[in-house]
mmCIF file of C-alpha atoms and ligand atoms in Angstrom:
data_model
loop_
_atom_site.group_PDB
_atom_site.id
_atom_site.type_symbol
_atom_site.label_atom_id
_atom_site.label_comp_id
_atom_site.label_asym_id
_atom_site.label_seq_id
_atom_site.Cartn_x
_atom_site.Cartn_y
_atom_site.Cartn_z
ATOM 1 C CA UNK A 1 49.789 27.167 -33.444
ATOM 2 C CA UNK A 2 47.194 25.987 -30.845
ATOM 3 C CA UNK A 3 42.906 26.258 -31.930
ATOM 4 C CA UNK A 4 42.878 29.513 -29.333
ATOM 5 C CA UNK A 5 39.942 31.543 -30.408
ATOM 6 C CA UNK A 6 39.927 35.548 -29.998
ATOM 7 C CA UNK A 7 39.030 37.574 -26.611
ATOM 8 C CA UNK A 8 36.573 40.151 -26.955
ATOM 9 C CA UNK A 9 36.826 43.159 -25.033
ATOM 10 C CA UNK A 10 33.528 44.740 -24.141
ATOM 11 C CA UNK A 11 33.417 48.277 -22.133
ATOM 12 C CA UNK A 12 31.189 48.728 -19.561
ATOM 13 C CA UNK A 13 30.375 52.541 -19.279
ATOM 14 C CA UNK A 14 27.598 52.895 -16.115
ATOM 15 C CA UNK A 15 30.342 54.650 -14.431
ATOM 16 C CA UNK A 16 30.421 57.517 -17.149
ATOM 17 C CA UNK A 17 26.826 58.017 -16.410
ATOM 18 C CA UNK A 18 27.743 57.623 -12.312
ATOM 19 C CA UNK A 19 30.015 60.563 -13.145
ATOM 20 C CA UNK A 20 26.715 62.649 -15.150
ATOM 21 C CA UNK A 21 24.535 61.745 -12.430
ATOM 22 C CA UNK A 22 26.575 63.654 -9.894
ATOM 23 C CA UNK A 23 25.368 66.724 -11.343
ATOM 24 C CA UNK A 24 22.345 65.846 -12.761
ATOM 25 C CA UNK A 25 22.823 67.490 -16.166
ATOM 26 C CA UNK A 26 23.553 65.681 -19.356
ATOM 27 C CA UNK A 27 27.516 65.113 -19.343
ATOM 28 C CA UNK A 28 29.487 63.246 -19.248
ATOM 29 C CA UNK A 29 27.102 61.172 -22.133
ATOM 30 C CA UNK A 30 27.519 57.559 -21.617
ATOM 31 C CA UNK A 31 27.318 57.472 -25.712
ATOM 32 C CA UNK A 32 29.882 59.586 -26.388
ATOM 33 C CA UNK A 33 32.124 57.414 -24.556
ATOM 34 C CA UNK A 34 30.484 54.152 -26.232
ATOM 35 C CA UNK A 35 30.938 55.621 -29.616
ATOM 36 C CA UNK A 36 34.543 57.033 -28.802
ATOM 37 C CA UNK A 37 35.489 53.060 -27.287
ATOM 38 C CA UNK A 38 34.059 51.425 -30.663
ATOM 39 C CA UNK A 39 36.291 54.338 -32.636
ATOM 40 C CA UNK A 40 39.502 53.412 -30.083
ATOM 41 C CA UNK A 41 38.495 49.502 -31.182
ATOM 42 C CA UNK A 42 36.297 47.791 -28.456
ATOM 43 C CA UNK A 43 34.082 44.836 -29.353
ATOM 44 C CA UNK A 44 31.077 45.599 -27.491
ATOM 45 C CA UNK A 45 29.163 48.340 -24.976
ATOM 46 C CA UNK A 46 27.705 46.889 -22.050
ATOM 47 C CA UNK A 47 25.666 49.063 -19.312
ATOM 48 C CA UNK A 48 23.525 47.816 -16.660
ATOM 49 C CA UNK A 49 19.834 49.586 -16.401
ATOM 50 C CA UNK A 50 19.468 49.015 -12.164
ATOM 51 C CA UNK A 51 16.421 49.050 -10.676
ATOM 52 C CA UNK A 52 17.428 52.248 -8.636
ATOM 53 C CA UNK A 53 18.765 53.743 -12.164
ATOM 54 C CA UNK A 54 21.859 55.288 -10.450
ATOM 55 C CA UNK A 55 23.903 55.104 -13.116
ATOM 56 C CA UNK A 56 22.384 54.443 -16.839
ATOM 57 C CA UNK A 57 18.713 55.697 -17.371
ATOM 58 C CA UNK A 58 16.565 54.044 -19.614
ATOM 59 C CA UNK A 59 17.088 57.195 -22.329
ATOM 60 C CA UNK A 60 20.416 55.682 -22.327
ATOM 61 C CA UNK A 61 19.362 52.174 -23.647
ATOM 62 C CA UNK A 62 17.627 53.144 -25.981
ATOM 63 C CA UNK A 63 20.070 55.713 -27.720
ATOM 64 C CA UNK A 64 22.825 52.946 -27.305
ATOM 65 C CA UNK A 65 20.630 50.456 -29.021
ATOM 66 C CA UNK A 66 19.921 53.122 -31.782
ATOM 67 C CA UNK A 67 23.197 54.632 -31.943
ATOM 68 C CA UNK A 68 26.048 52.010 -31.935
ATOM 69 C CA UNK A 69 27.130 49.366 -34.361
ATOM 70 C CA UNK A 70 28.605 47.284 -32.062
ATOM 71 C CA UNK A 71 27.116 44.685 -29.990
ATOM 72 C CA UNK A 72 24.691 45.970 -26.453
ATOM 73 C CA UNK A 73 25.272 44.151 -24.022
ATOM 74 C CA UNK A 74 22.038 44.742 -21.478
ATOM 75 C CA UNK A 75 22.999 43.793 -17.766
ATOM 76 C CA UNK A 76 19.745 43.545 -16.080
ATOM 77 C CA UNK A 77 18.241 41.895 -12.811
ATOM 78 C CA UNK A 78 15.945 39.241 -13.648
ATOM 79 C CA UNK A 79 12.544 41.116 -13.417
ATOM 80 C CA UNK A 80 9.665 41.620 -15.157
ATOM 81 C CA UNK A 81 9.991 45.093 -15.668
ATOM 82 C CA UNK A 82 13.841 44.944 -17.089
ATOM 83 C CA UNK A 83 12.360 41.749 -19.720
ATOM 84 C CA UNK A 84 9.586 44.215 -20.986
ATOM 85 C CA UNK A 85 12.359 46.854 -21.724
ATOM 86 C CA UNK A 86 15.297 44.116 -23.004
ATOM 87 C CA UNK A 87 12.035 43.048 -25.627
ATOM 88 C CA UNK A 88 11.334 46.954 -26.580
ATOM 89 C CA UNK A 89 15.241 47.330 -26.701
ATOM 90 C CA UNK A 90 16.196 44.078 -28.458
ATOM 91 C CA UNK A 91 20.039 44.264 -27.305
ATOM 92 C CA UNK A 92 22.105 41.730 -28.812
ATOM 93 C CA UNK A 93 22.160 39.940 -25.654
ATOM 94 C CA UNK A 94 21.366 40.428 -22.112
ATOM 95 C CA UNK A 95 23.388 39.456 -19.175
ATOM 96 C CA UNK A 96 21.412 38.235 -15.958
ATOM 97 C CA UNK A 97 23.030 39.269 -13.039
ATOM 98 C CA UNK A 98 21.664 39.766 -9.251
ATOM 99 C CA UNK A 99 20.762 43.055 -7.771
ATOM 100 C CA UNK A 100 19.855 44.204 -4.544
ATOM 101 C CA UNK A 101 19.090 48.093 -3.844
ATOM 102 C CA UNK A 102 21.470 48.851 -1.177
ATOM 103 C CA UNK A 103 24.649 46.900 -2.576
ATOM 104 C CA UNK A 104 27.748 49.205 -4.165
ATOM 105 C CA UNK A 105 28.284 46.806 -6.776
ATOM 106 C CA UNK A 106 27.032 43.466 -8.146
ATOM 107 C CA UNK A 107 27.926 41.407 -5.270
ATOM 108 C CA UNK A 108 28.032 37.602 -5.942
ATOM 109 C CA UNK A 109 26.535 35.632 -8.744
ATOM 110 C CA UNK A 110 23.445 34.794 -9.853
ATOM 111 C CA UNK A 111 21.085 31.886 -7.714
ATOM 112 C CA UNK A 112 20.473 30.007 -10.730
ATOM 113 C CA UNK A 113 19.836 27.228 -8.706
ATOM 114 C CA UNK A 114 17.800 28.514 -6.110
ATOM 115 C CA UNK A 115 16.067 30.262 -8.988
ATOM 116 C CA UNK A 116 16.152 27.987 -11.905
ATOM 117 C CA UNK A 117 12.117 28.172 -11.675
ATOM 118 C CA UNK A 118 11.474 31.248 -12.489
ATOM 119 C CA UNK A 119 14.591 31.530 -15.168
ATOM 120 C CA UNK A 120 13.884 28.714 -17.218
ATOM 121 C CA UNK A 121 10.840 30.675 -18.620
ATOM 122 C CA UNK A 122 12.468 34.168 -18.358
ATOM 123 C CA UNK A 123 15.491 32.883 -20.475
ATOM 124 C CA UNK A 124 13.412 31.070 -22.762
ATOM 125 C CA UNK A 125 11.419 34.222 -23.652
ATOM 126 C CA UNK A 126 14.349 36.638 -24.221
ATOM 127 C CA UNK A 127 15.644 33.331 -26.524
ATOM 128 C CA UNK A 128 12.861 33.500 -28.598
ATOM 129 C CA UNK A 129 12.620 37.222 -29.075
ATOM 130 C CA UNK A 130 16.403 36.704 -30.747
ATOM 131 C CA UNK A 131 18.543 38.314 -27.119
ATOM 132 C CA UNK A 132 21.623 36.016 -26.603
ATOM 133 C CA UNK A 133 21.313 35.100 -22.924
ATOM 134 C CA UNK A 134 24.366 35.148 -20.672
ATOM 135 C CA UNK A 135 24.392 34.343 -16.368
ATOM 136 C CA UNK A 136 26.721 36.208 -14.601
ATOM 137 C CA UNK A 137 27.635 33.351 -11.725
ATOM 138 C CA UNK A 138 30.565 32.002 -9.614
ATOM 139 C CA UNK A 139 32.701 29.579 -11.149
ATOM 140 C CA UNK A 140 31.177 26.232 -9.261
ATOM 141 C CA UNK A 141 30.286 23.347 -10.701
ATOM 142 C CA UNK A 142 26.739 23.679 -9.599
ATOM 143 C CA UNK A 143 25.933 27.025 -10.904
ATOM 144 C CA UNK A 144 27.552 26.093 -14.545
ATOM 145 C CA UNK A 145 25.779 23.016 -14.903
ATOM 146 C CA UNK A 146 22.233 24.637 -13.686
ATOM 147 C CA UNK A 147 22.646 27.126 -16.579
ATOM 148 C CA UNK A 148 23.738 24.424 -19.410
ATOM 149 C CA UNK A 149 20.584 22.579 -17.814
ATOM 150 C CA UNK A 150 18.480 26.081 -18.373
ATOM 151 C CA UNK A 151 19.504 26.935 -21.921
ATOM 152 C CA UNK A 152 21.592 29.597 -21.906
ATOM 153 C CA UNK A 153 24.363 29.479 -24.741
ATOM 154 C CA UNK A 154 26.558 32.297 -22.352
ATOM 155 C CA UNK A 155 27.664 32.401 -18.796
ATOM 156 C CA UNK A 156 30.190 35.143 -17.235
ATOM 157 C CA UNK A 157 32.159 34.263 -14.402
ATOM 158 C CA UNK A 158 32.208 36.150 -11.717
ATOM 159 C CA UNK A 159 35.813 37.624 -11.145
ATOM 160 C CA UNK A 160 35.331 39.853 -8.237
ATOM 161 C CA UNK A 161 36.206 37.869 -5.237
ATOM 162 C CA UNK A 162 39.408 36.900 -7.134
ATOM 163 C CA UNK A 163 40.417 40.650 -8.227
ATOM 164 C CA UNK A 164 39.828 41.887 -4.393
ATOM 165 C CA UNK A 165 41.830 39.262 -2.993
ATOM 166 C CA UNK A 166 44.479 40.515 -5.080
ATOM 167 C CA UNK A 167 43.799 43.808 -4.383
ATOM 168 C CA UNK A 168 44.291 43.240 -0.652
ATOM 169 C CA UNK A 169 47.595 41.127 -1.410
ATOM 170 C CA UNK A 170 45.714 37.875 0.115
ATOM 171 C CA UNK A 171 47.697 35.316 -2.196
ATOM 172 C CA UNK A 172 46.348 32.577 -0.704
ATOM 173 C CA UNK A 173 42.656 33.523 -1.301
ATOM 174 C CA UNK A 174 43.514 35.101 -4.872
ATOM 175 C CA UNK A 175 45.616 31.676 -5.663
ATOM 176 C CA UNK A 176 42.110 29.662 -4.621
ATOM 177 C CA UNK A 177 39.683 32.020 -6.356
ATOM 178 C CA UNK A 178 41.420 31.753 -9.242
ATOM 179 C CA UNK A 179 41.827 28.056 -9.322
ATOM 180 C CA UNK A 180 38.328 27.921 -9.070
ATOM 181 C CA UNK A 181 38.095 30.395 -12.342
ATOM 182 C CA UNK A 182 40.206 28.162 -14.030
ATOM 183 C CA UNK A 183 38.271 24.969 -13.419
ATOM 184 C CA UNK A 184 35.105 26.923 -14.028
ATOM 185 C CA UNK A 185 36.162 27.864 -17.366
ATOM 186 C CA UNK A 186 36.971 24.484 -18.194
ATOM 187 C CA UNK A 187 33.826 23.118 -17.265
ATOM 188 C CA UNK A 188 31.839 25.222 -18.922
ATOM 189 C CA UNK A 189 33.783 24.739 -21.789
ATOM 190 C CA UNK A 190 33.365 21.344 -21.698
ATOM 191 C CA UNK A 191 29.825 21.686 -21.641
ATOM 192 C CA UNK A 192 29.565 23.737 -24.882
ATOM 193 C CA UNK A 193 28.486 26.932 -23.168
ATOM 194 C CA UNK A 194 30.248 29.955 -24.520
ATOM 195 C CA UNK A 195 32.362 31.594 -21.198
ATOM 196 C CA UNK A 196 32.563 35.057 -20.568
ATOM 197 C CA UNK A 197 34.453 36.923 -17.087
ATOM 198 C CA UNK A 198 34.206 40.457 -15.819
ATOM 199 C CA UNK A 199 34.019 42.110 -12.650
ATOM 200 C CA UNK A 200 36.979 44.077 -10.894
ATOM 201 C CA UNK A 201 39.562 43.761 -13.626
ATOM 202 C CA UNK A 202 42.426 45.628 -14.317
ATOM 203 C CA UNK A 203 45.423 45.940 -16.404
ATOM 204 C CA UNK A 204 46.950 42.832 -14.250
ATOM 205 C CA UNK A 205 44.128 40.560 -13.711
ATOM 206 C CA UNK A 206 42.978 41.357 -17.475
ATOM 207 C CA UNK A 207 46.630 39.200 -18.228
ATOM 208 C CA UNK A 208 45.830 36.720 -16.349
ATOM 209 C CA UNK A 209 42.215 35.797 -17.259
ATOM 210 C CA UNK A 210 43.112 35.785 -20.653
ATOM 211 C CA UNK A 211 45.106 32.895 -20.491
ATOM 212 C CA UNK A 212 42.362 31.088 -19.772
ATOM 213 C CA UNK A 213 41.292 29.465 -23.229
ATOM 214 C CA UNK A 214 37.961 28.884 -23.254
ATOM 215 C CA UNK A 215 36.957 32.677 -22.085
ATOM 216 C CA UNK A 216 35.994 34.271 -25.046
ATOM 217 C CA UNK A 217 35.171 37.774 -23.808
ATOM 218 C CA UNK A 218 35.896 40.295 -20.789
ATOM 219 C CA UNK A 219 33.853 42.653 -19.518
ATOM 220 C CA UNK A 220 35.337 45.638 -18.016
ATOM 221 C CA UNK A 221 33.870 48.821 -16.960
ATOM 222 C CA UNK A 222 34.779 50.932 -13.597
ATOM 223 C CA UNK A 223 39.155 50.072 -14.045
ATOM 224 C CA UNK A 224 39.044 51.487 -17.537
ATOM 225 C CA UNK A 225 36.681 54.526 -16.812
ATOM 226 C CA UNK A 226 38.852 55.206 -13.737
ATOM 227 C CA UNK A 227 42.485 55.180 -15.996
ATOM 228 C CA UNK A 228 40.727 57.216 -18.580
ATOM 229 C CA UNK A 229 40.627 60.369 -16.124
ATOM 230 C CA UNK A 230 44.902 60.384 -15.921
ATOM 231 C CA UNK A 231 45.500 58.662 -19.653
ATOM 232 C CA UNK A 232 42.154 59.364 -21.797
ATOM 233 C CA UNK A 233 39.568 56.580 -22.727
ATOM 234 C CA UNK A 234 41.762 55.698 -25.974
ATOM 235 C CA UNK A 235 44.602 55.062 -24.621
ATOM 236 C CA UNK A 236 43.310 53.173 -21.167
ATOM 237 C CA UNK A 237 41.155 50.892 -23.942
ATOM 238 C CA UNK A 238 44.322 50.651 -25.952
ATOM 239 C CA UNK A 239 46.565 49.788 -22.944
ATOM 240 C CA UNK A 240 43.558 47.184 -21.695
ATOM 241 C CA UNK A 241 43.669 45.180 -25.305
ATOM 242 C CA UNK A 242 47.521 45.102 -24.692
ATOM 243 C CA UNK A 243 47.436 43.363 -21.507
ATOM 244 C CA UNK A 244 44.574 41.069 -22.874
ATOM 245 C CA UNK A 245 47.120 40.183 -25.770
ATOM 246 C CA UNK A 246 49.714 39.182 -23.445
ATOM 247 C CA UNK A 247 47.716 37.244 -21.557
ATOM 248 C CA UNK A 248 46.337 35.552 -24.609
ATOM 249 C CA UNK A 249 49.471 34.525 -26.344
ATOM 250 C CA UNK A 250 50.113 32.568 -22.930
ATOM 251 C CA UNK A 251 46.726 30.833 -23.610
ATOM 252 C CA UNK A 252 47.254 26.948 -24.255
ATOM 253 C CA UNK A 253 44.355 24.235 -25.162
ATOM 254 C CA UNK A 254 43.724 22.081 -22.660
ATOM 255 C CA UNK A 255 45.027 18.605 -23.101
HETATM 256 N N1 PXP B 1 30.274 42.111 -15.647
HETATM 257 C C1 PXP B 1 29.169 42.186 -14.869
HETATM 258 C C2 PXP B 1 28.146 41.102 -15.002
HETATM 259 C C3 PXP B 1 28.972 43.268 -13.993
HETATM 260 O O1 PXP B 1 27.855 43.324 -13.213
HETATM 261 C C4 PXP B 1 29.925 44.301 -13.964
HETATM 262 C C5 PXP B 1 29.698 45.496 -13.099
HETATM 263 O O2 PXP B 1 28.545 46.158 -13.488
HETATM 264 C C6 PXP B 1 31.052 44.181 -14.787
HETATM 265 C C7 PXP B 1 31.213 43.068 -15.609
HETATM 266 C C8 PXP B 1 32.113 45.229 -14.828
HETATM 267 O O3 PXP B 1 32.748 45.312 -13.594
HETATM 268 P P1 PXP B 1 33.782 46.468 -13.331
HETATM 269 O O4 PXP B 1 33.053 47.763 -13.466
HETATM 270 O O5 PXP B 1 34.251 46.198 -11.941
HETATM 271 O O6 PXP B 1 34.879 46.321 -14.366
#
């Protein structure tokens, strides 16, 4: 047997609350569908309070904090008004990612570099008030080495460009992302920091992520919601850990 540790599945569920916010009422609740995830055997609940609030409110961090016993994963921009509610909310960690208003979806990773002045403080303080502290940012060298540099025990690569290239059939562009995943992940590995991935996957590129050994967790939110309208949210998050076993029992240690 080879030293491969566990992957963690964590559900993302701001699209529940995308799906509530159409009508402006109170359903779908987002934490129904955390609780009912935890139940179907997910590791974690992450949801990401935007600026714009679109999708989870702040009502919703604070009942998820309250209400589940799994680990809250807070995505937030790195602002002064989302560290005052991480320190009220005290999630078990918070995942830095970049956010601008008129963007669909969290496009690119975080400037660590260009920013590394005003994180180094900003991670620091979340540290101390007990919040694990991940950086959601591309798999390059310079990026993984600025956040060893600035403290953070977690980054999470940044799978989207990789998962639309497949999506468009562009092998030659999902062949190079990935390579760059892979050599991301070993990197960071390398330098002790604890690698997470998320963004865009599905049943597919769930497989193959997971056979990269040093990632230790995926985050997954808008795929899963999606299958859960034809299949149920059980059964997509049951389907999900399948392919994430597959693609884990082709994991093999570096040499
Ligand atoms: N990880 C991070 C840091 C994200 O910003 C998102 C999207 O909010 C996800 C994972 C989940 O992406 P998706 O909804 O495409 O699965």
């Amino acid at each position: 047997m080879t030293n491969i540790l566990p992957l963690r599945l964590g559900l993302n569920i701001d699209h529940v609350a995308t799906i509530r916010n159409a009508r402006g009422g109170n359903a779908p609740d987002p934490v129904r569908a955390a609780l009912m995830a935890i139940e179907a055997g997910v590791d974690g609940i992450t949801a990401h309070l935007r600026e714009d609030r679109r999708h989870i409110r702040d009502e919703d961090m604070a009942r998820l904090s309250l209400e589940i016993a799994k680990p809250l994963n807070f995505e937030m921009a790195a602002t002064e008004e989302m560290k005052k509610i991480a320190l009220r909310v005290k999630p078990h960690a918070v995942c830095l990612v970049p956010e601008k208003r008129e963007e669909r979806t969290t496009e690119g990773g975080l400037d660590v570099v260009g920013q590394h002045n005003l994180l180094a403080p900003y991670i620091a303080e979340l540290t101390q008030a007990g919040i694990r502290v991940s950086l959601f940012i591309e798999a390059d060298p310079e990026p993984i080495e600025m956040a060893k540099k600035l403290g953070a025990p977690v980054i999470e690569l940044h799978t989207g460009a990789w998962c639309e290239a497949l999506a468009h059939g562009d092998k030659a562009k999902a062949a190079h992302d990935f390579a760059r995943l892979d050599s991301g992940a070993e990197l960071a590995g390398k330098l002790g920091l604890e690698v997470h991935a998320g963004h865009g996957l599905d049943f597919y590129s769930a497989e193959v992520v997971a056979a990269l050994p040093e990632v230790r967790e995926l985050n997954i939110g808008h795929f899963i919601v999606g299958e859960a309208i034809f299949i149920g949210l059980p059964l997509a998050i049951q389907q999900m850990r399948e392919a994430m076993d597959r693609g884990r029992a082709k994991a093999r240690a570096r040499p």
